[in-house]
Amino acid sequence: MRLLVVGIVLSALNLRPAITSLGALLEEVRNGLGMSGSVAGLLTSVPPLCFAVFGVMAPRLARRFGAGAVVCAGMAAIATGLLLRPYTGSTAGFLAGSALALMGIAVSNVLMPVIVKHWFPDRVGSMTGLYSMALALGTALAAAVTVPLTDALGGNWQSGLTVWAALAVAAVLPWLPFVRGRATAPGAVDAGSAPGGAGAATGGGSAPDGAASVRDGLGPGREADRGDGGDAQAAAAAEPAREAAPPLRITRSRTAWALAVFFGLQATAAYITMGWMAQIFRDAGVPAGTAGLLLAVTMVMGVPLAFVIPRLATRLPHQGPIALALGVCGLAGYAGLYLAPAAGAWAWAVLLGIANCAFPLALTMVGMRARTGPGVAQLSAFAQSTGYLISIPGPLLVGVLYQHSGGWGLPIALMSALMIPQMVVGVLAGRDRTVEDEASRRAAAAGR
């Protein structure tokens, strides 16, 4: 069990450095590869595009190979992409290397809530907070130290980006025992026998493309909880398959759609922030190193809050008020960026960091809006893939507006405008209901 927690934390640390390290050195990368502002906007749109395209594949891959094997492969893909992309010598090659790393991030993004739901059904809030906190820490660390590391390595931006591959290599190691002991029955379903939560992750329907019948490949929770040194291969033994229930029609759930749109709009804000905020400060006269630290402050706000917010959310019957409070902080931060970007830079960085904690809130609601492990798998894949599709135009549009307007007024106005619908759908997604219950009510209504 301890090895699994280490694997989750190390994986979470790797889910954003590929993005924020690039944001800190975006100007150097643009100059080195001859990118225009519009092409740089395209580059900042690659993360949500890859998350949408590859994230939807995660449940099927986990069903066939086991979630442990898929996450292990994801970490290997991150390491390979980060090693290759700085040295391709072209914009297309840089994009391809980035896409490989982001593919690994995408499948891990989707499978983390599934692993938590199966293994820690009675601690969804605290475990979601733990890996969200680790994710925020990795994000902030990359933003803060990429520029100093680059300077220490001779000012070469390629070296400054490549160094983050070492963290991904370290994250591969804890998952290797789970790869060797993965489930052999592709049709096996999440049995929901995690410790302290018998039945909490059980049941639910099979989903199209195998999403609902995802098998985490880590085996029954009882085996892994036999003391601190439970054997990983024994912990990863397969359970017998159970008879599948009727398919869960996730696209007919209003809650699923509200959560997907909320996820998409918060991702839009997050990737605009990670891709462009350092440049906003640099254009306002803030030194490059300080701009990187400001981005790090924004990201590091997620370390404590990513632990607090999920725990608070699981104690409330309605998570809408949290979504509203985060949105108000975002609006205040954008107003500050527009009116006095340099003078109040640290305050705006803190406010936008608080607003970015809509991400752990969204992840927590994924675990709360479904009653079963298969339901969480299907909802996670749908909400994240659909959400990332929604978020693709945002960073690209910011780059286009920045290049053609010659300033940050219009891009900041766009960011502010998108925060309003984010708050609205956050309230809708936070209502106390589950996608399985909505499906049952619709099925009952159709049978009348």
Short mmCIF file of N, CA, C and O in Angstrom, two decimals, residues 19-33 35-37 39-41 43-44 94 146-147 157 161 272 274-280 282 402 408:
data_model
loop_
_atom_site.label_atom_id
_atom_site.label_comp_id
_atom_site.label_asym_id
_atom_site.label_seq_id
_atom_site.Cartn_x
_atom_site.Cartn_y
_atom_site.Cartn_z
N ILE A 19 4.60 21.43 -18.79
CA ILE A 19 3.88 22.62 -19.25
C ILE A 19 4.45 23.89 -18.62
O ILE A 19 4.78 24.85 -19.31
N THR A 20 4.60 23.89 -17.29
CA THR A 20 5.04 25.12 -16.63
C THR A 20 6.51 25.42 -16.85
O THR A 20 6.92 26.58 -16.84
N SER A 21 7.33 24.40 -17.07
CA SER A 21 8.73 24.68 -17.41
C SER A 21 8.81 25.40 -18.75
O SER A 21 9.64 26.30 -18.94
N LEU A 22 7.93 25.02 -19.67
CA LEU A 22 7.88 25.70 -20.96
C LEU A 22 7.37 27.13 -20.83
O LEU A 22 7.89 28.05 -21.46
N GLY A 23 6.36 27.33 -19.96
CA GLY A 23 5.84 28.68 -19.75
C GLY A 23 6.91 29.62 -19.24
O GLY A 23 6.97 30.79 -19.64
N ALA A 24 7.78 29.14 -18.36
CA ALA A 24 8.84 29.99 -17.81
C ALA A 24 9.87 30.38 -18.86
O ALA A 24 10.53 31.43 -18.76
N LEU A 25 10.05 29.54 -19.89
CA LEU A 25 11.06 29.78 -20.93
C LEU A 25 10.43 30.02 -22.30
O LEU A 25 11.11 29.85 -23.32
N LEU A 26 9.17 30.40 -22.32
CA LEU A 26 8.47 30.51 -23.61
C LEU A 26 9.15 31.50 -24.55
O LEU A 26 9.27 31.24 -25.75
N GLU A 27 9.61 32.62 -24.02
CA GLU A 27 10.25 33.61 -24.89
C GLU A 27 11.53 33.05 -25.51
O GLU A 27 11.80 33.24 -26.70
N GLU A 28 12.33 32.33 -24.70
CA GLU A 28 13.56 31.74 -25.22
C GLU A 28 13.27 30.66 -26.26
O GLU A 28 13.97 30.54 -27.28
N VAL A 29 12.23 29.85 -26.02
CA VAL A 29 11.86 28.81 -26.98
C VAL A 29 11.36 29.44 -28.27
O VAL A 29 11.71 28.99 -29.38
N ARG A 30 10.56 30.49 -28.15
CA ARG A 30 10.06 31.18 -29.34
C ARG A 30 11.22 31.72 -30.18
O ARG A 30 11.25 31.56 -31.40
N ASN A 31 12.17 32.36 -29.52
CA ASN A 31 13.31 32.92 -30.24
C ASN A 31 14.18 31.81 -30.83
O ASN A 31 14.67 31.92 -31.96
N GLY A 32 14.37 30.75 -30.07
CA GLY A 32 15.24 29.68 -30.54
C GLY A 32 14.68 28.92 -31.73
O GLY A 32 15.43 28.47 -32.61
N LEU A 33 13.34 28.79 -31.78
CA LEU A 33 12.71 28.04 -32.88
C LEU A 33 12.04 28.94 -33.90
O LEU A 33 11.46 28.45 -34.87
N MET A 35 9.37 31.06 -33.52
CA MET A 35 7.91 31.00 -33.46
C MET A 35 7.31 32.40 -33.45
O MET A 35 7.83 33.32 -32.81
N SER A 36 6.15 32.54 -34.08
CA SER A 36 5.35 33.76 -33.96
C SER A 36 4.46 33.63 -32.72
O SER A 36 4.37 32.57 -32.10
N GLY A 37 3.79 34.73 -32.36
CA GLY A 37 2.87 34.68 -31.23
C GLY A 37 1.74 33.70 -31.44
O GLY A 37 1.30 33.02 -30.52
N VAL A 39 1.80 30.95 -33.31
CA VAL A 39 2.31 29.59 -33.20
C VAL A 39 2.57 29.25 -31.74
O VAL A 39 2.30 28.12 -31.29
N ALA A 40 3.06 30.22 -30.96
CA ALA A 40 3.23 29.99 -29.53
C ALA A 40 1.89 29.73 -28.86
O ALA A 40 1.79 28.91 -27.95
N GLY A 41 0.84 30.43 -29.33
CA GLY A 41 -0.50 30.15 -28.83
C GLY A 41 -0.93 28.73 -29.14
O GLY A 41 -1.56 28.06 -28.32
N LEU A 43 1.11 26.26 -29.45
CA LEU A 43 1.90 25.41 -28.55
C LEU A 43 1.25 25.32 -27.18
O LEU A 43 1.22 24.25 -26.57
N THR A 44 0.71 26.43 -26.68
CA THR A 44 0.07 26.41 -25.37
C THR A 44 -1.29 25.72 -25.42
O THR A 44 -1.87 25.41 -24.37
N PHE A 94 9.41 19.88 -31.90
CA PHE A 94 9.14 20.27 -30.51
C PHE A 94 7.69 19.93 -30.15
O PHE A 94 7.42 19.44 -29.05
N THR A 146 12.98 26.52 -13.10
CA THR A 146 13.43 26.27 -14.46
C THR A 146 14.39 27.36 -14.95
O THR A 146 15.44 27.06 -15.54
N VAL A 147 14.07 28.63 -14.69
CA VAL A 147 14.96 29.71 -15.13
C VAL A 147 16.29 29.67 -14.38
O VAL A 147 17.36 29.72 -15.01
N TRP A 157 18.44 26.91 -23.01
CA TRP A 157 17.05 26.56 -22.69
C TRP A 157 16.77 25.08 -22.91
O TRP A 157 15.90 24.50 -22.24
N LEU A 161 14.93 22.63 -20.02
CA LEU A 161 13.70 21.85 -20.21
C LEU A 161 13.95 20.35 -20.03
O LEU A 161 13.10 19.63 -19.51
N ILE A 272 -4.05 28.90 -19.85
CA ILE A 272 -3.71 30.28 -20.20
C ILE A 272 -2.73 30.83 -19.16
O ILE A 272 -1.72 31.46 -19.50
N MET A 274 -0.69 29.08 -17.09
CA MET A 274 0.60 28.40 -17.16
C MET A 274 1.39 28.80 -18.40
O MET A 274 2.63 28.90 -18.37
N GLY A 275 0.68 29.03 -19.51
CA GLY A 275 1.37 29.35 -20.76
C GLY A 275 1.74 30.81 -20.93
O GLY A 275 2.74 31.12 -21.56
N TRP A 276 0.92 31.73 -20.34
CA TRP A 276 1.08 33.13 -20.68
C TRP A 276 1.34 34.07 -19.51
O TRP A 276 1.77 35.21 -19.72
N MET A 277 1.07 33.66 -18.28
CA MET A 277 1.15 34.63 -17.19
C MET A 277 2.56 35.18 -17.00
O MET A 277 2.75 36.38 -16.76
N ALA A 278 3.57 34.32 -17.10
CA ALA A 278 4.95 34.81 -16.97
C ALA A 278 5.25 35.85 -18.04
O ALA A 278 5.93 36.86 -17.78
N GLN A 279 4.73 35.64 -19.25
CA GLN A 279 4.96 36.59 -20.33
C GLN A 279 4.24 37.91 -20.07
O GLN A 279 4.75 38.99 -20.40
N ILE A 280 3.05 37.85 -19.46
CA ILE A 280 2.33 39.09 -19.11
C ILE A 280 3.18 39.92 -18.16
O ILE A 280 3.34 41.14 -18.34
N ARG A 282 6.46 39.72 -17.74
CA ARG A 282 7.68 40.16 -18.42
C ARG A 282 7.41 41.36 -19.31
O ARG A 282 8.22 42.30 -19.38
N TYR A 402 -3.19 38.54 -28.53
CA TYR A 402 -1.98 39.22 -28.08
C TYR A 402 -1.16 39.72 -29.27
O TYR A 402 -0.70 40.87 -29.29
N TRP A 408 -2.19 43.24 -23.80
CA TRP A 408 -2.86 42.20 -23.02
C TRP A 408 -4.28 42.56 -22.63
O TRP A 408 -4.94 41.78 -21.91
#
